[in-house]
Amino acid sequence: MNTIAATAKPAIGRGMRLQWEPAQKAHVLLYPEGMIKLNGSAGEIMKRCDGVRTLSEITADLERSFATTGLGDDVAAFVAMALQKKWLEMRS
Amino acid sequence: MSDAHARPGPPLWLLCELTYRCPLHCVFCYNPVDFSRTGAELTTAEWLRVLTEARALGAVQLGLSGGEPLVRDDVETIVAAAHDLGFYINLITSGVGLNEERLQALKRAGLDNIQLSFQDSTRQMNDFLSSTRTFELKSKVAALIKKYEYPMVLNVVLHRLNIDHVEEILAMAKTMEADYVELANTQYYGWAFKNREQLLPSRAQLARAEAVTQRFRAENGERMRIFFVVPDYFERRPKACMNGLGSIFLTITPDGTALPCHAARMLPGLSFPNVKKASVEHIWVESSGFKHFRGDAWMKEPCRSCPEKAKDFGGCRCQAYLLTGDAANADPVCDLSPHHHLVTETVARAERAAAQSAAAEVIILDPLYSTHDQDENDTRAMAALCQSLLRLRDASRAALIVVHHVRKSITRYEIGSAFRGSSALHAVGDSYMLLTRPSPQLSTVELRFQFRYAAAQPPRLLQLDPQTLWFSSTGQLPAAETPRRKVEKADVTQALAGLGPQARYSQLREQIMDRAECSKRTAQMAISVACQQGWIVQDNGQYHLPL
């Protein structure tokens, strides 16, 4: 797996849409003729991937929001997986 | 056992069939075969109410289809309202009616994705299968869809007539920059059920198409996602149709009838409510039509006690009804179904029909040398080639016609033995026809016959009409039939005189052949005799008359 630069700016993949669905009480990722229901942590990471914030800023924000530390590796691993699945893409 | 009366989850997928009207007339369409008897289409306001109510229940993926949805002029209005409600909106279209102006308007309204259907990769087949001339138009629409940066799903319904074109279809999709390709083998409902013996591919066709798809994926990576939907008649377990009826899919037909699957209207004994008379919530949660096949209380054996029932929900209710007459039976695609033979027999019937319709009666190898890479003078190699010709004949049960060249010079009475190369080639045939041109001046050809098991026919003479390039038999005796005269001294000397002070060997030979209407061989002999006799003189490769 490629390591992702801390300055990379992940964004929701082209043609995909992330939104909160009250009926499913979950974030879902919508794409042509399909949908992925995200678990809580995936939803929290994805909703911060706006193509503006860097990976390190996203991690810092998550650690602040959930009053914890050491999320860096988990966030990077999820983002790498999501990039491969094209849920996310990188903005320079 | 899951309970049909527990409150169901949301209808995540809402399919709005805006109209059954369509400019195309595809042979594999799942539209009801009696759709002309359905009621009036819902109004714009009624569709907007359906969207609002379904969204409140948790519907999130919206398909706008038909028929051809763009036949309606309120698609833009419907898309805008759906977008405001938070739907992910898929337009499922043939492309007919999708011009640049409408694409722009739909983009502004918030359309997310376009699924464009193609019937085949070639104009001829596309147009034949849809009974329209739409290939060029669809190609233009595909380019426009990419120009406006929509994701594009290219959908091609596969069946016997186009499944051999999967490689070309994938290449076309790649050129068009499709993001997704659905190679959806026909599902046999509606019109497709009526046409299924013409549409089912053979097992061999299916295997080839899957292999081609795998290779394309391996060579082209994941930029374009390819979905290959196997026709379930070839499977041993049924598809988890609609994820179970009444579980996540809600279809609203053009007249407002709500269905748990777009084909469910055929199921007898069920009444499906209409959105004109009931709320979407009531329909989804309370109506008997949606509750009937929810959960598994309706199941019969072998499904009822089957460990796989939670995986495939007993398969497709419509298929069970169409094939067995009882919608509560196991989908006969399942080989645990006592009715599975109905599926395998249909496949076998279609296989035979396909083999017979494809069976050639005559196979022409023209010319023979294009079919092999062996030395034609090598008897061992040619004997092996002959054996493979015989195997081809036996396997195909067809007559083989092999076109082969003859040697440079052949005698008057040679026919089969005139073949160029090893005499093994002469040993294999049953009938020979030799085509010669008895005289260079005449547009007449002579056909000679030789049969292994019958007496030879007399030669036939055919006249070429230079206008139509058509041969007709001629009653005239050609030069070849007249007794040949000897080539005289005068023929040689006059031939040479006509060529000027001197001439090359080949020029002289041609000239003699023309004058004396003789063969090349005769002309060559005449030249050597003339040289011996001193009638002409050869000097440094040039011939002239004696000084």
Coordinates of C-alpha atoms in Angstrom, one line a residue, chain B:
Chain B
M1 CA -38.6 -17.5 10.2
S2 CA -38.7 -13.8 9.3
D3 CA -42.0 -12.0 9.8
A4 CA -44.0 -10.5 7.0
H5 CA -45.7 -8.3 9.5
A6 CA -42.7 -6.6 11.1
R7 CA -42.2 -3.1 9.8
P8 CA -40.1 -3.3 6.7
G9 CA -36.9 -1.3 6.1
P10 CA -37.0 1.6 3.8
P11 CA -37.6 1.2 0.0
L12 CA -34.0 2.3 -0.7
W13 CA -34.5 1.9 -4.5
L14 CA -37.3 3.8 -6.1
L15 CA -37.9 3.1 -9.8
C16 CA -40.3 5.5 -11.5
E17 CA -41.3 4.2 -14.9
L18 CA -42.5 7.5 -16.2
T19 CA -44.1 6.1 -19.3
Y20 CA -44.3 2.9 -21.3
R21 CA -44.1 4.9 -24.5
C22 CA -40.8 4.3 -26.3
P23 CA -39.5 5.1 -29.8
L24 CA -37.6 1.7 -29.7
H25 CA -39.1 -1.7 -30.1
C26 CA -36.5 -4.1 -28.6
V27 CA -37.0 -7.8 -28.9
F28 CA -35.8 -8.4 -25.3
C29 CA -38.0 -5.7 -23.6
Y30 CA -39.4 -6.6 -20.2
N31 CA -42.3 -4.2 -20.6
P32 CA -45.7 -5.8 -20.2
V33 CA -46.8 -7.3 -23.5
D34 CA -50.2 -5.7 -23.0
F35 CA -49.0 -2.3 -21.9
S36 CA -51.4 -0.5 -24.3
R37 CA -54.2 -1.6 -21.9
T38 CA -52.7 0.2 -18.9
G39 CA -54.3 3.4 -17.6
A40 CA -53.4 7.0 -18.0
E41 CA -49.9 8.2 -17.0
L42 CA -49.4 10.0 -13.7
T43 CA -49.3 13.8 -13.9
T44 CA -46.2 15.8 -12.9
A45 CA -47.9 16.7 -9.6
E46 CA -48.6 13.1 -8.8
W47 CA -45.0 12.1 -9.5
L48 CA -43.8 14.8 -7.2
R49 CA -46.0 13.5 -4.4
V50 CA -44.7 10.0 -5.0
L51 CA -41.1 11.3 -4.7
T52 CA -41.8 13.3 -1.5
E53 CA -43.6 10.4 0.2
A54 CA -41.0 7.8 -0.8
R55 CA -38.1 10.0 0.3
A56 CA -39.8 10.4 3.7
L57 CA -39.8 6.6 4.0
G58 CA -36.0 6.6 3.2
A59 CA -35.9 6.0 -0.5
V60 CA -32.6 7.4 -1.7
Q61 CA -31.6 5.8 -5.1
L62 CA -34.0 7.0 -7.8
G63 CA -34.3 5.5 -11.2
L64 CA -36.2 7.4 -13.9
S65 CA -37.0 4.9 -16.7
G66 CA -39.8 3.8 -18.9
G67 CA -40.3 3.1 -21.8
E68 CA -38.3 6.1 -22.7
P69 CA -38.6 8.6 -19.9
L70 CA -37.6 11.5 -22.2
V71 CA -40.8 11.1 -24.1
R72 CA -42.2 13.2 -21.3
D73 CA -41.4 16.9 -21.2
D74 CA -41.5 17.2 -17.4
V75 CA -38.4 15.0 -16.7
E76 CA -36.4 18.2 -15.8
T77 CA -39.1 19.3 -13.3
I78 CA -39.2 15.8 -11.7
V79 CA -35.3 15.7 -11.5
A80 CA -35.2 19.2 -9.9
A81 CA -37.7 18.1 -7.2
A82 CA -36.0 14.8 -6.6
H83 CA -32.6 16.6 -6.3
D84 CA -34.1 19.0 -3.7
L85 CA -35.4 16.0 -1.8
G86 CA -31.9 14.4 -1.7
F87 CA -32.3 11.6 -4.1
Y88 CA -29.3 10.3 -6.1
I89 CA -30.9 10.4 -9.6
N90 CA -30.3 8.0 -12.4
L91 CA -31.8 8.6 -15.8
I92 CA -32.2 5.3 -17.7
T93 CA -32.6 6.2 -21.3
S94 CA -32.2 5.0 -24.9
G95 CA -30.7 8.4 -25.6
V96 CA -33.5 9.2 -28.1
G97 CA -34.7 12.7 -27.2
L98 CA -31.5 13.6 -25.2
N99 CA -30.2 16.7 -27.0
E100 CA -27.6 19.2 -25.7
E101 CA -30.3 21.6 -24.5
R102 CA -32.0 18.9 -22.3
L103 CA -28.7 17.6 -21.0
Q104 CA -27.8 21.1 -19.8
A105 CA -31.2 21.6 -18.2
L106 CA -31.0 18.2 -16.5
K107 CA -27.5 19.0 -15.2
R108 CA -28.8 22.3 -13.7
A109 CA -31.8 20.4 -12.2
G110 CA -29.3 18.0 -10.4
L111 CA -29.3 14.8 -12.4
D112 CA -26.5 12.6 -11.1
N113 CA -26.0 9.8 -13.6
I114 CA -27.1 8.6 -17.0
Q115 CA -27.5 5.0 -18.0
L116 CA -27.5 4.8 -21.8
S117 CA -28.6 1.7 -23.5
F118 CA -27.0 0.3 -26.6
Q119 CA -28.3 -2.7 -28.4
D120 CA -24.9 -3.6 -30.0
S121 CA -21.6 -2.3 -31.1
T122 CA -22.5 -2.1 -34.7
R123 CA -25.0 0.2 -36.4
Q124 CA -26.6 -2.7 -38.3
M125 CA -27.2 -4.9 -35.2
N126 CA -28.1 -2.0 -32.9
D127 CA -30.7 -0.8 -35.4
F128 CA -32.0 -4.3 -36.2
L129 CA -32.4 -5.2 -32.5
S130 CA -34.2 -2.0 -31.6
S131 CA -36.2 -1.9 -34.9
T132 CA -35.0 1.7 -35.4
R133 CA -32.1 3.7 -36.9
T134 CA -30.6 5.0 -33.7
F135 CA -27.0 3.9 -33.5
E136 CA -25.5 7.2 -34.8
L137 CA -27.8 9.2 -32.5
K138 CA -26.8 7.1 -29.4
S139 CA -23.1 7.6 -30.2
K140 CA -23.6 11.4 -30.4
V141 CA -25.5 11.3 -27.1
A142 CA -22.7 9.3 -25.4
A143 CA -20.3 12.1 -26.4
L144 CA -22.6 14.8 -25.1
I145 CA -23.0 12.9 -21.8
K146 CA -19.3 13.0 -21.3
K147 CA -19.1 16.6 -22.4
Y148 CA -21.3 17.5 -19.5
E149 CA -19.3 15.4 -17.2
Y150 CA -22.0 13.0 -16.1
P151 CA -20.9 9.6 -15.0
M152 CA -22.1 7.2 -17.7
V153 CA -23.3 3.7 -17.4
L154 CA -23.5 1.9 -20.8
N155 CA -26.0 -0.8 -20.7
V156 CA -26.1 -3.5 -23.4
V157 CA -28.6 -6.3 -23.1
L158 CA -26.9 -9.5 -24.3
H159 CA -28.5 -12.4 -26.1
R160 CA -27.7 -14.9 -28.8
L161 CA -27.6 -12.4 -31.6
N162 CA -25.1 -10.0 -30.0
I163 CA -23.2 -11.9 -27.3
D164 CA -20.5 -12.8 -29.7
H165 CA -19.8 -9.0 -30.0
V166 CA -18.8 -8.5 -26.4
E167 CA -15.2 -7.6 -27.3
E168 CA -16.4 -4.9 -29.8
I169 CA -19.0 -3.7 -27.3
L170 CA -16.3 -3.3 -24.6
A171 CA -14.0 -1.5 -27.1
M172 CA -16.9 0.8 -28.0
A173 CA -17.6 1.5 -24.3
K174 CA -13.9 2.3 -23.7
T175 CA -13.9 4.7 -26.7
M176 CA -17.0 6.4 -25.3
E177 CA -15.3 6.7 -21.9
A178 CA -18.1 4.9 -20.1
D179 CA -17.5 4.7 -16.3
Y180 CA -19.6 1.5 -16.0
V181 CA -20.6 -1.1 -18.5
E182 CA -23.5 -3.5 -17.8
L183 CA -23.4 -6.5 -20.0
A184 CA -26.8 -7.7 -18.8
N185 CA -27.8 -11.0 -20.2
T186 CA -31.5 -10.9 -21.0
Q187 CA -33.8 -11.8 -18.2
Y188 CA -36.8 -13.7 -19.6
Y189 CA -39.9 -11.8 -18.7
G190 CA -42.4 -9.9 -20.8
W191 CA -41.4 -9.7 -24.5
A192 CA -38.2 -11.5 -23.8
F193 CA -40.1 -14.5 -22.4
K194 CA -42.1 -14.7 -25.6
N195 CA -38.9 -14.5 -27.6
R196 CA -36.7 -16.6 -25.4
E197 CA -35.9 -19.5 -27.8
Q198 CA -34.5 -16.9 -30.2
L199 CA -32.6 -15.0 -27.5
L200 CA -31.0 -17.6 -25.3
P201 CA -27.3 -17.9 -26.1
S202 CA -25.5 -21.2 -26.2
R203 CA -23.3 -22.3 -23.3
A204 CA -20.3 -22.0 -25.5
Q205 CA -21.3 -18.4 -26.5
L206 CA -21.7 -17.5 -22.8
A207 CA -18.3 -19.0 -21.8
R208 CA -16.6 -17.1 -24.6
A209 CA -18.2 -13.8 -23.7
E210 CA -17.2 -14.3 -20.0
A211 CA -13.6 -15.1 -21.0
V212 CA -13.5 -12.0 -23.3
T213 CA -14.7 -9.9 -20.4
Q214 CA -12.1 -11.3 -18.0
R215 CA -9.4 -10.6 -20.5
F216 CA -10.6 -7.0 -21.1
R217 CA -10.6 -6.4 -17.4
A218 CA -7.1 -7.8 -17.1
E219 CA -5.8 -5.7 -19.9
N220 CA -7.6 -2.4 -19.1
G221 CA -7.7 -2.3 -15.3
E222 CA -10.5 -0.8 -13.3
R223 CA -11.0 2.6 -14.8
M224 CA -14.2 1.3 -16.5
R225 CA -16.1 -1.0 -14.2
I226 CA -17.7 -4.0 -16.0
F227 CA -20.7 -5.9 -14.7
F228 CA -21.4 -9.1 -16.4
V229 CA -24.8 -10.4 -15.5
V230 CA -25.1 -14.1 -16.3
P231 CA -28.5 -15.2 -17.6
D232 CA -29.9 -17.1 -14.7
Y233 CA -31.2 -20.0 -16.9
F234 CA -27.5 -21.2 -16.9
E235 CA -27.2 -21.1 -13.2
R236 CA -27.8 -23.8 -10.5
R237 CA -28.9 -21.3 -7.8
P238 CA -31.4 -18.5 -8.4
K239 CA -30.6 -14.8 -8.2
A240 CA -31.6 -13.0 -5.0
C241 CA -34.3 -11.3 -7.0
M242 CA -35.1 -7.8 -5.7
N243 CA -33.3 -8.9 -2.5
G244 CA -36.7 -10.5 -1.7
L245 CA -39.9 -8.9 -2.8
G246 CA -40.9 -5.9 -0.7
S247 CA -37.5 -5.6 0.9
I248 CA -35.7 -2.7 -0.8
F249 CA -37.3 -2.1 -4.3
L250 CA -40.3 -0.1 -5.1
T251 CA -41.4 0.4 -8.7
I252 CA -44.1 2.8 -9.7
T253 CA -45.5 2.1 -13.1
P254 CA -46.6 4.8 -15.5
D255 CA -50.3 4.6 -14.4
G256 CA -49.3 4.8 -10.7
T257 CA -49.5 1.1 -9.8
A258 CA -47.0 0.3 -7.2
L259 CA -45.0 -3.0 -7.6
P260 CA -42.4 -4.8 -5.5
C261 CA -40.6 -5.5 -8.9
H262 CA -41.2 -4.2 -12.3
A263 CA -42.5 -7.5 -13.6
A264 CA -44.7 -8.4 -10.6
R265 CA -47.9 -7.3 -12.2
M266 CA -48.1 -10.7 -13.8
L267 CA -48.3 -12.5 -10.5
P268 CA -51.9 -13.8 -10.1
G269 CA -54.0 -13.4 -7.0
L270 CA -52.1 -10.3 -5.8
S271 CA -53.5 -6.8 -5.9
F272 CA -51.1 -4.0 -6.2
P273 CA -52.3 -0.6 -5.0
N274 CA -52.1 2.6 -7.0
V275 CA -50.5 5.8 -5.7
K276 CA -53.5 7.7 -6.9
K277 CA -55.5 6.1 -4.2
A278 CA -53.0 5.3 -1.4
S279 CA -50.0 6.9 0.2
V280 CA -46.6 5.4 -0.6
E281 CA -46.2 4.6 3.1
H282 CA -49.5 2.6 3.2
I283 CA -48.5 0.8 0.0
W284 CA -45.0 -0.1 1.3
V285 CA -45.9 -1.0 4.8
E286 CA -49.5 -2.2 4.8
S287 CA -50.7 -3.4 1.4
S288 CA -51.2 -7.1 0.9
G289 CA -49.4 -7.0 -2.5
F290 CA -46.2 -5.9 -0.8
K291 CA -46.6 -8.0 2.3
H292 CA -47.5 -11.3 0.6
F293 CA -43.9 -12.4 -0.4
R294 CA -42.1 -10.4 2.3
G295 CA -40.2 -12.6 4.8
D296 CA -40.4 -16.4 4.2
A297 CA -43.7 -17.6 5.6
W298 CA -45.0 -18.0 2.0
M299 CA -42.3 -20.5 1.0
K300 CA -42.9 -24.1 0.0
E301 CA -40.4 -26.9 0.0
P302 CA -37.6 -27.2 -0.9
C303 CA -37.1 -23.5 0.0
R304 CA -38.9 -23.6 3.4
S305 CA -36.2 -25.8 5.0
C306 CA -33.3 -24.7 2.8
P307 CA -30.3 -23.2 4.5
E308 CA -29.8 -20.9 1.6
K309 CA -33.2 -19.3 1.8
A310 CA -31.8 -16.2 3.5
K311 CA -29.3 -15.8 0.7
D312 CA -31.5 -16.0 -2.4
F313 CA -35.0 -15.7 -0.9
G314 CA -36.2 -18.6 -3.1
G315 CA -35.2 -16.7 -6.3
C316 CA -37.6 -14.9 -8.5
R317 CA -41.4 -15.1 -7.9
C318 CA -42.2 -14.1 -11.5
Q319 CA -39.9 -16.8 -12.9
A320 CA -41.4 -19.4 -10.6
Y321 CA -44.9 -18.4 -11.8
L322 CA -44.0 -18.1 -15.5
L323 CA -42.3 -21.6 -15.6
T324 CA -44.2 -23.6 -13.0
G325 CA -47.6 -21.8 -12.8
D326 CA -47.2 -21.2 -9.0
A327 CA -45.4 -18.1 -7.8
A328 CA -44.8 -19.6 -4.4
N329 CA -42.7 -22.5 -5.9
A330 CA -38.9 -22.4 -5.8
D331 CA -37.4 -20.5 -8.7
P332 CA -36.8 -23.5 -11.1
V333 CA -33.4 -22.1 -11.9
C334 CA -32.4 -23.8 -8.6
D335 CA -31.3 -27.3 -9.2
L336 CA -33.0 -28.3 -5.9
S337 CA -36.4 -27.4 -7.5
P338 CA -38.4 -30.3 -8.8
H339 CA -39.1 -28.1 -11.8
H340 CA -35.4 -27.5 -12.7
H341 CA -35.8 -29.6 -15.8
L342 CA -38.1 -26.9 -17.3
V343 CA -35.1 -24.6 -17.3
T344 CA -32.5 -27.1 -18.6
E345 CA -34.9 -28.3 -21.3
T346 CA -35.4 -24.8 -22.5
V347 CA -31.7 -24.2 -22.6
A348 CA -31.2 -27.5 -24.5
R349 CA -33.9 -26.5 -27.0
A350 CA -32.4 -23.1 -27.6
E351 CA -28.9 -24.7 -28.0
R352 CA -30.2 -27.0 -30.7
A353 CA -32.0 -24.2 -32.4
A354 CA -28.9 -22.1 -32.3
A355 CA -26.7 -24.9 -33.6
Q356 CA -29.1 -25.7 -36.4
S357 CA -29.6 -22.1 -37.4
A358 CA -25.8 -21.6 -37.5
A359 CA -25.1 -24.9 -39.2
A360 CA -23.5 -24.2 -42.5
E361 CA -24.4 -26.5 -45.4
V362 CA -21.4 -25.4 -47.4
I363 CA -18.0 -24.3 -46.2
I364 CA -15.7 -22.7 -48.8
L365 CA -12.0 -22.5 -48.3
D366 CA -10.8 -20.0 -50.9
P367 CA -8.0 -20.4 -51.5
L368 CA -6.6 -23.5 -49.7
Y369 CA -3.2 -21.9 -49.1
S370 CA -4.9 -19.2 -46.9
T371 CA -5.9 -22.0 -44.4
H372 CA -2.5 -23.5 -43.7
D373 CA 1.2 -22.7 -43.4
Q374 CA 2.7 -25.9 -44.7
D375 CA 4.8 -26.7 -47.7
E376 CA 2.4 -27.7 -50.5
N377 CA 5.0 -30.0 -52.0
D378 CA 5.5 -31.9 -48.8
T379 CA 3.3 -35.0 -49.1
R380 CA 3.4 -35.7 -45.4
A381 CA 2.2 -32.2 -44.5
M382 CA -0.5 -32.2 -47.2
A383 CA -1.8 -35.6 -46.1
A384 CA -2.2 -34.2 -42.6
L385 CA -4.0 -31.2 -44.0
C386 CA -6.3 -33.5 -45.9
Q387 CA -7.1 -35.4 -42.7
S388 CA -8.0 -32.1 -41.0
L389 CA -10.3 -31.2 -43.9
L390 CA -12.1 -34.5 -43.5
R391 CA -12.5 -33.9 -39.8
L392 CA -13.9 -30.5 -40.5
R393 CA -16.4 -32.0 -43.0
D394 CA -17.5 -34.6 -40.5
A395 CA -17.8 -32.2 -37.5
S396 CA -19.7 -29.6 -39.5
R397 CA -21.7 -32.1 -41.6
A398 CA -21.3 -29.6 -44.4
A399 CA -20.0 -29.9 -47.9
L400 CA -16.5 -28.5 -48.2
I401 CA -15.5 -26.6 -51.3
V402 CA -11.7 -26.1 -51.5
V403 CA -10.4 -23.7 -54.1
H404 CA -6.8 -24.5 -55.1
H405 CA -4.4 -23.4 -57.8
V406 CA -3.3 -25.6 -60.6
R407 CA 0.2 -26.1 -61.9
K408 CA 1.7 -23.8 -64.4
S409 CA 1.1 -26.1 -67.3
I410 CA -1.4 -28.9 -67.4
T411 CA -2.3 -31.3 -70.1
R412 CA -5.6 -31.2 -71.9
Y413 CA -7.2 -34.1 -70.0
E414 CA -6.0 -33.4 -66.5
I415 CA -8.6 -32.4 -64.0
G416 CA -8.0 -33.3 -60.3
S417 CA -4.4 -34.2 -60.9
A418 CA -3.8 -30.7 -62.1
F419 CA -3.5 -29.4 -58.5
R420 CA -0.4 -27.5 -57.6
G421 CA 1.7 -29.3 -54.9
S422 CA 1.6 -32.8 -53.5
S423 CA -0.6 -35.4 -55.2
A424 CA -2.1 -36.1 -51.7
L425 CA -4.4 -33.1 -52.4
H426 CA -5.8 -35.0 -55.3
A427 CA -6.6 -38.0 -53.1
V428 CA -9.0 -36.3 -50.7
G429 CA -11.7 -34.9 -52.9
D430 CA -14.9 -36.5 -54.1
S431 CA -15.6 -34.1 -57.0
Y432 CA -13.3 -31.8 -59.0
M433 CA -14.1 -28.9 -61.2
L434 CA -11.3 -27.4 -63.2
L435 CA -11.7 -23.8 -64.4
T436 CA -9.5 -22.9 -67.4
R437 CA -9.5 -20.2 -70.0
P438 CA -9.0 -22.0 -73.2
S439 CA -8.1 -18.9 -75.2
P440 CA -6.7 -15.6 -73.9
Q441 CA -8.8 -13.7 -76.5
L442 CA -12.2 -15.1 -75.5
S443 CA -14.1 -14.2 -72.4
T444 CA -15.1 -17.8 -72.3
V445 CA -14.1 -20.2 -69.5
E446 CA -14.3 -23.9 -69.6
L447 CA -15.4 -25.9 -66.6
R448 CA -14.3 -29.6 -66.5
F449 CA -15.6 -32.1 -64.1
Q450 CA -14.4 -35.3 -62.5
F451 CA -16.3 -37.3 -59.9
R452 CA -14.9 -40.1 -57.7
Y453 CA -18.2 -42.0 -57.7
A454 CA -19.8 -41.0 -61.0
A455 CA -18.9 -40.6 -64.6
A456 CA -17.6 -37.2 -65.6
Q457 CA -19.9 -34.7 -67.1
P458 CA -19.0 -33.1 -70.4
P459 CA -17.1 -29.8 -70.1
R460 CA -19.3 -26.7 -69.7
L461 CA -18.5 -23.4 -71.3
L462 CA -19.3 -20.2 -69.6
Q463 CA -19.3 -16.8 -71.1
L464 CA -18.4 -13.8 -69.0
D465 CA -20.6 -10.7 -69.5
P466 CA -18.1 -7.8 -68.9
Q467 CA -21.0 -5.5 -68.0
T468 CA -22.6 -7.6 -65.3
L469 CA -19.6 -9.8 -64.4
W470 CA -22.0 -12.7 -64.7
F471 CA -21.2 -16.0 -66.3
S472 CA -23.8 -17.6 -68.5
S473 CA -23.5 -20.8 -70.4
T474 CA -22.6 -20.4 -74.0
G475 CA -23.7 -22.6 -76.8
Q476 CA -20.7 -21.6 -79.0
L477 CA -17.9 -24.0 -79.5
P478 CA -14.9 -22.3 -78.2
A479 CA -11.5 -22.4 -79.8
A480 CA -10.6 -25.2 -77.5
E481 CA -13.2 -27.4 -79.0
T482 CA -12.1 -26.8 -82.6
P483 CA -9.3 -29.1 -83.9
R484 CA -6.1 -27.2 -83.1
R485 CA -4.0 -26.3 -86.1
K486 CA -0.2 -26.6 -85.9
V487 CA 1.8 -23.5 -85.3
E488 CA 3.4 -22.7 -88.6
K489 CA 6.6 -21.0 -89.5
A490 CA 4.6 -18.0 -90.6
D491 CA 3.0 -17.6 -87.2
V492 CA 6.4 -17.3 -85.6
T493 CA 8.0 -15.0 -88.2
Q494 CA 5.0 -12.7 -88.5
A495 CA 4.7 -12.5 -84.8
L496 CA 8.3 -11.4 -84.5
A497 CA 7.9 -9.0 -87.4
G498 CA 4.9 -7.4 -85.7
L499 CA 7.1 -6.6 -82.7
G500 CA 9.6 -4.4 -84.5
P501 CA 13.3 -5.0 -85.3
Q502 CA 13.7 -7.3 -82.2
A503 CA 11.8 -8.6 -79.2
R504 CA 12.4 -10.3 -75.9
Y505 CA 11.5 -14.0 -75.4
S506 CA 8.4 -13.4 -73.4
Q507 CA 7.0 -10.8 -75.9
L508 CA 7.5 -13.1 -78.7
R509 CA 5.9 -16.0 -76.9
E510 CA 2.8 -13.9 -76.1
Q511 CA 2.6 -12.8 -79.7
I512 CA 2.7 -16.3 -81.0
M513 CA 0.1 -17.5 -78.4
D514 CA -2.2 -14.7 -79.6
R515 CA -1.8 -15.3 -83.3
A516 CA -1.9 -19.1 -83.2
E517 CA -4.3 -19.3 -80.3
C518 CA -2.0 -21.8 -78.8
S519 CA -0.8 -22.6 -75.2
K520 CA 2.3 -21.1 -73.7
R521 CA 4.0 -24.5 -74.0
T522 CA 3.2 -24.8 -77.7
A523 CA 4.5 -21.3 -78.3
Q524 CA 7.7 -22.1 -76.4
M525 CA 8.2 -25.2 -78.5
A526 CA 7.5 -23.2 -81.7
I527 CA 10.2 -20.7 -80.7
S528 CA 12.9 -23.4 -80.1
V529 CA 12.0 -25.1 -83.4
A530 CA 12.1 -21.8 -85.2
C531 CA 15.6 -21.1 -83.7
Q532 CA 16.8 -24.6 -84.7
Q533 CA 15.5 -24.1 -88.2
G534 CA 17.0 -20.7 -88.5
W535 CA 13.7 -19.0 -89.1
I536 CA 14.5 -16.6 -86.3
V537 CA 17.8 -15.7 -84.6
Q538 CA 18.4 -15.3 -80.9
D539 CA 21.1 -12.8 -80.0
N540 CA 21.9 -11.7 -76.4
G541 CA 18.4 -12.5 -75.2
Q542 CA 16.8 -10.7 -78.0
Y543 CA 15.1 -12.3 -81.0
H544 CA 15.1 -11.0 -84.6
L545 CA 14.5 -12.2 -88.1
P546 CA 17.6 -13.4 -89.9
L547 CA 19.4 -10.6 -91.7

